[in-house]
Short mmCIF file of C-alpha atoms and ligand atoms in Angstrom, two decimals:
data_model
loop_
_atom_site.label_atom_id
_atom_site.label_comp_id
_atom_site.label_asym_id
_atom_site.label_seq_id
_atom_site.Cartn_x
_atom_site.Cartn_y
_atom_site.Cartn_z
CA MET A 1 115.82 -0.97 -80.51
CA SER A 2 116.77 -0.47 -84.12
CA GLU A 3 116.74 2.92 -85.83
CA PRO A 4 113.40 4.01 -87.27
CA ILE A 5 113.10 3.45 -91.01
CA ALA A 6 113.11 6.63 -93.09
CA VAL A 7 110.03 6.85 -95.29
CA ASN A 8 109.14 9.20 -98.13
CA LEU A 9 106.10 9.50 -100.31
CA ILE A 10 106.86 10.20 -103.96
CA THR A 11 103.53 11.37 -105.21
CA GLY A 12 101.95 13.14 -108.18
CA PHE A 13 99.31 12.67 -110.85
CA LEU A 14 98.98 9.79 -113.27
CA GLY A 15 102.01 9.45 -115.55
CA VAL A 16 103.83 12.50 -114.19
CA GLY A 17 107.13 10.64 -113.71
CA LYS A 18 107.09 9.12 -110.20
CA THR A 19 108.58 5.74 -111.13
CA THR A 20 111.22 7.45 -113.28
CA ALA A 21 112.16 9.62 -110.29
CA ILE A 22 112.30 6.63 -107.96
CA ARG A 23 114.59 4.84 -110.40
CA HIS A 24 116.91 7.86 -110.31
CA LEU A 25 116.83 8.10 -106.51
CA LEU A 26 117.63 4.38 -106.19
CA THR A 27 120.79 4.83 -108.21
CA HIS A 28 121.92 7.38 -105.60
CA ARG A 29 121.33 5.29 -102.52
CA PRO A 30 124.33 5.04 -100.20
CA PRO A 31 126.06 1.71 -100.82
CA ASP A 32 125.77 0.65 -97.18
CA GLN A 33 122.00 1.19 -97.06
CA ARG A 34 119.17 -1.11 -97.94
CA TRP A 35 116.24 0.64 -99.60
CA ALA A 36 112.85 -0.75 -100.53
CA VAL A 37 110.00 0.52 -102.68
CA LEU A 38 106.28 0.13 -102.11
CA VAL A 39 104.10 0.91 -105.13
CA ASN A 40 100.34 1.21 -105.05
CA GLU A 41 99.04 1.21 -108.57
CA PHE A 42 95.71 2.37 -109.85
CA GLY A 43 95.43 -0.56 -112.24
CA GLU A 44 94.49 -3.99 -110.96
CA ILE A 45 97.49 -5.75 -112.48
CA GLY A 46 100.48 -3.63 -111.47
CA VAL A 47 103.30 -2.84 -113.88
CA ASP A 48 105.63 -0.45 -112.00
CA GLY A 49 107.28 -3.33 -110.12
CA ALA A 50 108.20 -4.88 -113.47
CA LEU A 51 109.49 -1.52 -114.73
CA LEU A 52 111.78 -1.27 -111.67
CA GLU A 53 112.83 -4.90 -111.73
CA ASP A 54 116.34 -4.25 -113.01
CA THR A 55 117.21 -1.85 -110.16
CA GLY A 56 117.98 -4.74 -107.83
CA VAL A 57 115.82 -3.15 -105.13
CA THR A 58 112.87 -5.07 -103.73
CA VAL A 59 109.61 -3.61 -104.96
CA THR A 60 106.38 -4.50 -103.16
CA GLU A 61 103.26 -3.90 -105.21
CA VAL A 62 99.81 -3.20 -103.88
CA PRO A 63 97.71 -3.03 -107.02
CA GLY A 64 94.10 -2.07 -107.45
CA GLY A 65 93.19 1.52 -106.85
CA CYS A 66 93.83 4.12 -104.28
CA VAL A 67 95.06 2.62 -101.02
CA CYS A 68 93.43 5.27 -98.94
CA CYS A 69 89.84 4.54 -99.80
CA VAL A 70 90.24 1.04 -100.89
CA SER A 71 92.69 -1.36 -99.60
CA SER A 72 94.28 0.30 -96.61
CA GLN A 73 94.51 -3.18 -95.21
CA ALA A 74 96.38 -4.43 -98.29
CA PHE A 75 98.68 -1.44 -97.88
CA THR A 76 99.50 -2.13 -94.24
CA VAL A 77 99.87 -5.86 -94.89
CA GLY A 78 102.32 -5.09 -97.73
CA LEU A 79 104.18 -2.54 -95.63
CA ASN A 80 104.41 -4.81 -92.59
CA ARG A 81 105.75 -7.67 -94.66
CA LEU A 82 108.27 -5.39 -96.30
CA ILE A 83 109.48 -4.11 -92.91
CA ARG A 84 109.70 -7.60 -91.47
CA GLU A 85 111.38 -9.28 -94.42
CA GLN A 86 113.59 -6.51 -95.80
CA ARG A 87 114.49 -4.54 -92.66
CA PRO A 88 115.25 -1.59 -94.96
CA ASP A 89 116.93 1.65 -93.95
CA ARG A 90 114.57 3.61 -96.18
CA ILE A 91 111.25 3.01 -97.89
CA LEU A 92 110.09 5.00 -100.90
CA ILE A 93 106.33 4.82 -101.36
CA GLU A 94 104.73 5.58 -104.72
CA PRO A 95 101.01 6.00 -104.20
CA THR A 96 98.79 5.74 -107.24
CA GLY A 97 98.69 8.87 -109.37
CA LEU A 98 94.93 8.73 -108.87
CA GLY A 99 95.10 8.43 -105.14
CA HIS A 100 94.71 10.63 -102.18
CA PRO A 101 97.92 10.58 -100.15
CA ALA A 102 96.59 12.16 -96.95
CA GLN A 103 95.29 8.92 -95.53
CA ILE A 104 98.55 7.12 -96.27
CA LEU A 105 100.45 9.81 -94.39
CA ALA A 106 97.99 9.58 -91.50
CA THR A 107 98.55 5.81 -91.34
CA LEU A 108 102.33 6.13 -91.53
CA GLU A 109 102.38 8.78 -88.83
CA GLY A 110 99.79 7.06 -86.65
CA PRO A 111 100.46 5.33 -83.34
CA PHE A 112 101.01 1.90 -84.88
CA TYR A 113 104.12 2.97 -86.80
CA ARG A 114 105.37 5.73 -84.49
CA GLN A 115 108.31 3.74 -83.12
CA VAL A 116 109.12 2.10 -86.43
CA LEU A 117 108.94 4.77 -89.13
CA ASP A 118 110.46 8.20 -89.49
CA VAL A 119 108.30 9.93 -92.10
CA ARG A 120 110.31 12.55 -93.96
CA ALA A 121 109.55 15.01 -96.76
CA THR A 122 106.83 14.22 -99.27
CA LEU A 123 108.08 14.84 -102.80
CA THR A 124 105.25 15.72 -105.17
CA LEU A 125 105.75 15.79 -108.91
CA LEU A 126 103.63 18.10 -110.97
CA ASP A 127 103.59 18.55 -114.73
CA ALA A 128 103.64 22.35 -115.13
CA ARG A 129 101.76 21.97 -118.41
CA HIS A 130 98.79 20.75 -116.34
CA LEU A 131 98.61 24.16 -114.65
CA ALA A 132 96.78 25.31 -117.79
CA SER A 133 94.49 22.26 -117.85
CA SER A 134 91.18 22.70 -116.08
CA ARG A 135 90.68 18.93 -116.03
CA HIS A 136 93.76 18.61 -113.85
CA ARG A 137 93.43 21.76 -111.76
CA ALA A 138 89.86 20.97 -110.83
CA HIS A 139 90.66 17.41 -109.83
CA PRO A 140 90.60 17.05 -106.03
CA THR A 141 93.36 14.46 -106.12
CA TRP A 142 95.62 16.76 -108.12
CA GLN A 143 95.00 19.58 -105.63
CA ASP A 144 95.50 17.40 -102.62
CA GLN A 145 98.77 15.91 -103.84
CA ILE A 146 100.16 19.40 -104.29
CA HIS A 147 98.87 20.61 -100.98
CA LEU A 148 100.62 17.78 -99.14
CA ALA A 149 103.97 18.37 -100.87
CA ASP A 150 106.99 19.45 -98.88
CA VAL A 151 109.07 19.49 -102.04
CA LEU A 152 107.17 20.46 -105.17
CA VAL A 153 108.88 19.31 -108.34
CA ALA A 154 107.89 20.37 -111.83
CA SER A 155 108.76 17.15 -113.66
CA LYS A 156 109.49 16.65 -117.38
CA ALA A 157 111.00 20.13 -117.42
CA ASP A 158 112.79 19.21 -120.65
CA LEU A 159 109.38 19.52 -122.36
CA TYR A 160 108.37 22.96 -121.06
CA SER A 161 108.10 26.30 -122.84
CA ASP A 162 109.18 29.54 -121.15
CA THR A 163 105.53 30.22 -120.34
CA GLU A 164 105.30 26.95 -118.43
CA HIS A 165 108.46 27.76 -116.49
CA GLU A 166 106.89 31.06 -115.49
CA ALA A 167 103.53 29.48 -114.68
CA PHE A 168 105.26 27.08 -112.28
CA ALA A 169 107.18 29.88 -110.56
CA ALA A 170 103.96 31.88 -110.17
CA PHE A 171 102.12 28.82 -108.84
CA VAL A 172 104.84 28.11 -106.29
CA ALA A 173 104.62 31.72 -105.07
CA THR A 174 100.92 31.25 -104.27
CA GLN A 175 101.45 28.19 -102.06
CA GLN A 176 100.40 28.58 -98.43
CA PRO A 177 102.21 27.46 -96.37
CA ALA A 178 105.26 27.87 -98.59
CA LYS A 179 106.89 24.71 -99.86
CA THR A 180 110.19 23.68 -98.27
CA ARG A 181 111.67 23.41 -101.77
CA ALA A 182 110.43 23.85 -105.32
CA ALA A 183 112.36 22.94 -108.42
CA LEU A 184 112.17 22.13 -112.11
CA VAL A 185 113.53 18.67 -112.88
CA ALA A 186 114.04 16.77 -116.11
CA HIS A 187 114.23 12.97 -116.49
CA GLY A 188 113.41 12.31 -112.85
CA ARG A 189 116.70 13.68 -111.58
CA LEU A 190 115.46 14.61 -108.12
CA ASN A 191 118.06 15.69 -105.60
CA PRO A 192 118.51 12.74 -103.20
CA ALA A 193 119.20 15.21 -100.36
CA TRP A 194 115.51 16.22 -100.49
CA LEU A 195 114.63 12.82 -99.03
CA ASP A 196 116.09 13.83 -95.70
CA LEU A 197 114.21 17.10 -95.37
CA PRO A 198 111.62 17.02 -92.61
CA ARG A 199 107.95 16.57 -93.30
CA GLN A 200 105.93 19.62 -92.34
CA PRO A 201 102.67 18.71 -90.65
CA ARG A 202 99.82 19.59 -92.98
CA GLN A 203 96.18 18.79 -92.64
CA ALA A 204 94.43 17.49 -95.72
CA ALA A 205 93.13 20.70 -97.18
CA PHE A 206 90.36 19.16 -99.13
CA PRO A 207 88.18 16.89 -97.05
CA GLU A 208 85.83 16.89 -100.02
CA ALA A 209 88.55 15.11 -102.00
CA HIS A 210 88.16 12.11 -99.81
CA ALA A 211 84.40 12.07 -100.12
CA PHE A 212 84.74 12.45 -103.88
CA LEU A 213 87.16 9.58 -104.09
CA ALA A 214 85.18 7.35 -101.81
CA ALA A 215 82.16 7.85 -104.05
CA GLN A 216 84.13 7.40 -107.25
CA SER A 217 86.10 4.45 -106.00
CA HIS A 218 83.09 2.41 -105.18
CA ASP A 219 84.03 -0.42 -107.48
CA HIS A 220 87.32 -0.81 -105.74
CA ASP A 221 85.75 -1.15 -102.31
CA HIS A 222 84.85 -4.72 -102.82
CA PRO A 223 87.75 -7.17 -102.67
CA HIS A 224 86.72 -8.39 -106.09
CA GLY A 225 85.69 -4.98 -107.29
CA HIS A 226 86.47 -5.65 -110.88
CA ALA A 227 84.90 -7.33 -113.80
CA GLY A 228 87.25 -9.72 -115.44
CA ALA A 229 87.77 -12.80 -117.49
CA GLU A 230 90.03 -15.27 -115.79
CA HIS A 231 91.78 -18.13 -117.46
CA ARG A 232 94.95 -19.71 -116.20
CA ASP A 233 97.19 -17.96 -118.71
CA TRP A 234 95.06 -14.98 -119.63
CA LEU A 235 93.70 -12.77 -116.87
CA MET A 236 91.96 -9.52 -117.68
CA LEU A 237 90.82 -7.19 -114.90
CA GLU A 238 88.93 -3.93 -115.01
CA GLY A 239 89.11 -1.30 -112.32
CA ARG A 240 87.30 1.96 -111.88
CA GLY A 241 87.82 4.83 -109.51
CA ASP A 242 88.46 8.52 -109.18
CA ALA A 243 86.64 9.06 -112.50
CA TYR A 244 89.20 6.92 -114.33
CA LEU A 245 88.98 3.45 -115.79
CA SER A 246 91.71 0.81 -116.03
CA ILE A 247 91.93 -2.42 -117.95
CA GLY A 248 94.82 -4.75 -117.30
CA TRP A 249 96.04 -8.15 -118.39
CA ARG A 250 98.37 -10.69 -116.88
CA ILE A 251 99.36 -13.35 -119.37
CA GLY A 252 101.54 -16.45 -119.10
CA ALA A 253 105.06 -16.07 -120.46
CA ASP A 254 104.62 -18.84 -123.01
CA GLN A 255 102.32 -16.50 -124.92
CA ARG A 256 104.45 -14.58 -127.42
CA PHE A 257 103.05 -11.47 -129.07
CA ASP A 258 103.88 -10.05 -132.46
CA ALA A 259 105.92 -6.96 -131.51
CA ASP A 260 105.10 -5.04 -134.69
CA ARG A 261 101.38 -5.64 -134.37
CA LEU A 262 101.42 -4.64 -130.71
CA GLU A 263 103.27 -1.48 -131.50
CA THR A 264 100.85 -0.53 -134.27
CA TRP A 265 97.78 -1.30 -132.17
CA LEU A 266 98.91 0.50 -129.02
CA GLY A 267 100.38 3.36 -131.05
CA GLY A 268 96.93 4.04 -132.48
CA LEU A 269 95.06 3.98 -129.15
CA ASN A 270 93.93 7.31 -127.84
CA VAL A 271 94.14 6.77 -124.08
CA ASP A 272 95.78 8.57 -121.14
CA ARG A 273 98.17 5.88 -120.09
CA ILE A 274 99.63 2.61 -121.37
CA LYS A 275 102.24 0.59 -119.55
CA GLY A 276 103.33 -2.95 -119.77
CA VAL A 277 106.05 -5.55 -120.08
CA LEU A 278 105.35 -8.16 -122.74
CA HIS A 279 106.91 -11.25 -124.20
CA THR A 280 107.17 -10.78 -127.97
CA ASP A 281 108.77 -12.39 -130.99
CA GLN A 282 111.46 -9.71 -130.51
CA GLY A 283 112.10 -10.64 -126.87
CA TRP A 284 110.78 -9.06 -123.69
CA ARG A 285 109.72 -5.47 -124.30
CA ALA A 286 108.45 -2.72 -121.99
CA ILE A 287 106.16 0.14 -122.96
CA ASN A 288 105.53 3.20 -120.77
CA ARG A 289 103.43 5.84 -122.50
CA SER A 290 101.80 8.97 -121.07
CA ASP A 291 100.61 12.20 -122.76
CA ASP A 292 104.08 12.74 -124.18
CA GLY A 293 104.36 9.47 -125.97
CA GLY A 294 107.07 7.17 -124.72
CA GLY A 295 108.19 4.14 -126.61
CA TRP A 296 109.33 0.57 -126.27
CA GLN A 297 112.42 -0.58 -124.43
CA PRO A 298 114.03 -3.97 -124.07
CA ALA A 299 113.06 -5.60 -120.76
CA GLN A 300 114.23 -8.43 -118.57
CA THR A 301 112.83 -11.94 -118.84
CA ARG A 302 109.85 -12.49 -116.52
CA ASN A 303 107.34 -15.18 -115.84
CA ASP A 304 104.35 -13.19 -117.05
CA SER A 305 103.41 -10.42 -119.47
CA ARG A 306 101.54 -7.44 -118.05
CA LEU A 307 99.68 -4.58 -119.69
CA GLU A 308 97.59 -1.73 -118.27
CA ILE A 309 95.51 0.81 -120.15
CA ILE A 310 94.11 3.75 -118.15
CA HIS A 311 91.78 6.46 -119.39
CA HIS A 312 89.53 9.19 -118.02
CA ALA A 313 86.57 8.03 -120.10
CA GLU A 314 84.93 4.74 -120.96
CA LEU A 315 86.97 1.95 -122.51
CA ASP A 316 85.54 -1.00 -124.40
CA ALA A 317 87.15 -3.90 -122.55
CA ALA A 318 85.87 -6.60 -124.88
CA ALA A 319 87.12 -4.78 -127.99
CA LEU A 320 90.51 -4.13 -126.38
CA ASP A 321 90.78 -7.76 -125.35
CA ARG A 322 90.02 -8.86 -128.92
CA ALA A 323 92.61 -6.43 -130.26
CA LEU A 324 95.28 -7.71 -127.87
CA ARG A 325 94.49 -11.30 -128.81
CA ALA A 326 94.82 -10.31 -132.47
CA CYS A 327 98.44 -9.34 -131.71
CA GLY A 328 99.31 -12.98 -131.25
CA GLY A 329 97.28 -14.12 -128.28
CA PRO A 330 94.80 -16.96 -128.24
CA PRO A 331 91.44 -16.30 -129.93
CA SER A 332 88.61 -15.18 -127.63
CA LYS A 333 86.50 -17.95 -126.23
N1 GTP B 401 110.50 13.77 -121.59
C1 GTP B 401 110.39 13.29 -120.36
N2 GTP B 401 109.67 12.17 -120.15
C2 GTP B 401 109.57 11.70 -118.89
C3 GTP B 401 110.20 12.35 -117.79
N3 GTP B 401 109.91 11.68 -116.65
C4 GTP B 401 109.12 10.62 -117.04
N4 GTP B 401 108.93 10.63 -118.38
C5 GTP B 401 108.13 9.68 -119.18
O1 GTP B 401 106.77 9.76 -118.76
C6 GTP B 401 106.16 8.48 -118.77
C7 GTP B 401 105.60 8.14 -117.40
O2 GTP B 401 106.67 8.03 -116.47
P1 GTP B 401 106.52 7.22 -115.10
O3 GTP B 401 107.76 7.49 -114.32
O4 GTP B 401 106.15 5.81 -115.37
O5 GTP B 401 105.29 7.99 -114.45
P2 GTP B 401 104.46 7.64 -113.13
O6 GTP B 401 104.13 8.92 -112.48
O7 GTP B 401 105.20 6.65 -112.31
O8 GTP B 401 103.15 6.97 -113.76
P3 GTP B 401 101.96 6.19 -112.98
O9 GTP B 401 102.61 5.29 -111.96
O10 GTP B 401 101.26 5.42 -114.05
O11 GTP B 401 101.08 7.25 -112.37
C8 GTP B 401 107.23 7.50 -119.25
O12 GTP B 401 107.09 7.32 -120.65
C9 GTP B 401 108.52 8.23 -118.91
O13 GTP B 401 109.59 7.84 -119.75
C10 GTP B 401 110.96 13.56 -118.05
O14 GTP B 401 111.50 14.20 -117.17
N5 GTP B 401 111.01 13.96 -119.34
MG1 MG B 402 104.52 4.79 -111.60
#
């Protein structure tokens, strides 16, 4: 029988730097090993796969909310296919930043995968600036992700003040049981050796988190749990869950946007998260913006444009769709 496949969860709240960290870890994979990535995105469209496209590593996407409450079947189908087709030596799993990782761990460690997977340390990224934010600290998902961490990483450490460094150290000292490792990391430069640390068994500390998410994720429960306008070359999908809202588009590549107009429009939007890869009059361009800003980068040619907007309050989908169309898309019907 072949060796079990090493698996790690790279978890943490929305926009905290998980995909950036995975990109870094992938560049440190041993040359004789095949690694694969499974991403479960909150948004219905899925952009992280496109953002990792140039790494040369196969990325399987399971879009549409938190896999635990929602599409655990989509998750296992994606995982099984990945195992069968890729036969990887290691799988890095990025659960949605608005997801509850306990159920994923329970699935991975359950009887079905016992012979196949070797679940190692869970690496949780935390933005130490959120330690002072009651909206984050009170969020059951935020708490649960940290509780399940074996390695707790304060990400984006290049942006911290001394106070935030101290707040992280004090927070780490309160953790029970103590974390296997804790570290401040800038630009996703996680130590690849952490991936081989063992996973400490931990019960989900917050059963109420699951109940909260199940209630909040109601719209995702249904296989078509989204409102959307579907045309062949212009698909818009809305998702809702965990007290957040997402609006995403998938658009045929023959649609070319005006890069300057896109930049002005998205630059003026006051939302938690924007990410996308779009075909523009200045070529393929990627945007990945969280609280800290984050600009445009050149991207590889693809066969569709993708954009996701995520926010913790209501979004006007029709107005956003009109605004995107005004950046060079077809007029609304
Ligand atoms: N300054 C700084 N920016 C970072 C760092 N890590 C990530 N970012 C930026 O933060 C934004 C979000 O990074 P991602 O890696 O996409 O975050 P994520 O956790 O995968 O986001 P979701 O999958 O949407 O939850 C991007 O604009 C990154 O460039 C860091 O260490 N320092
Ligand atoms: Mg990501």
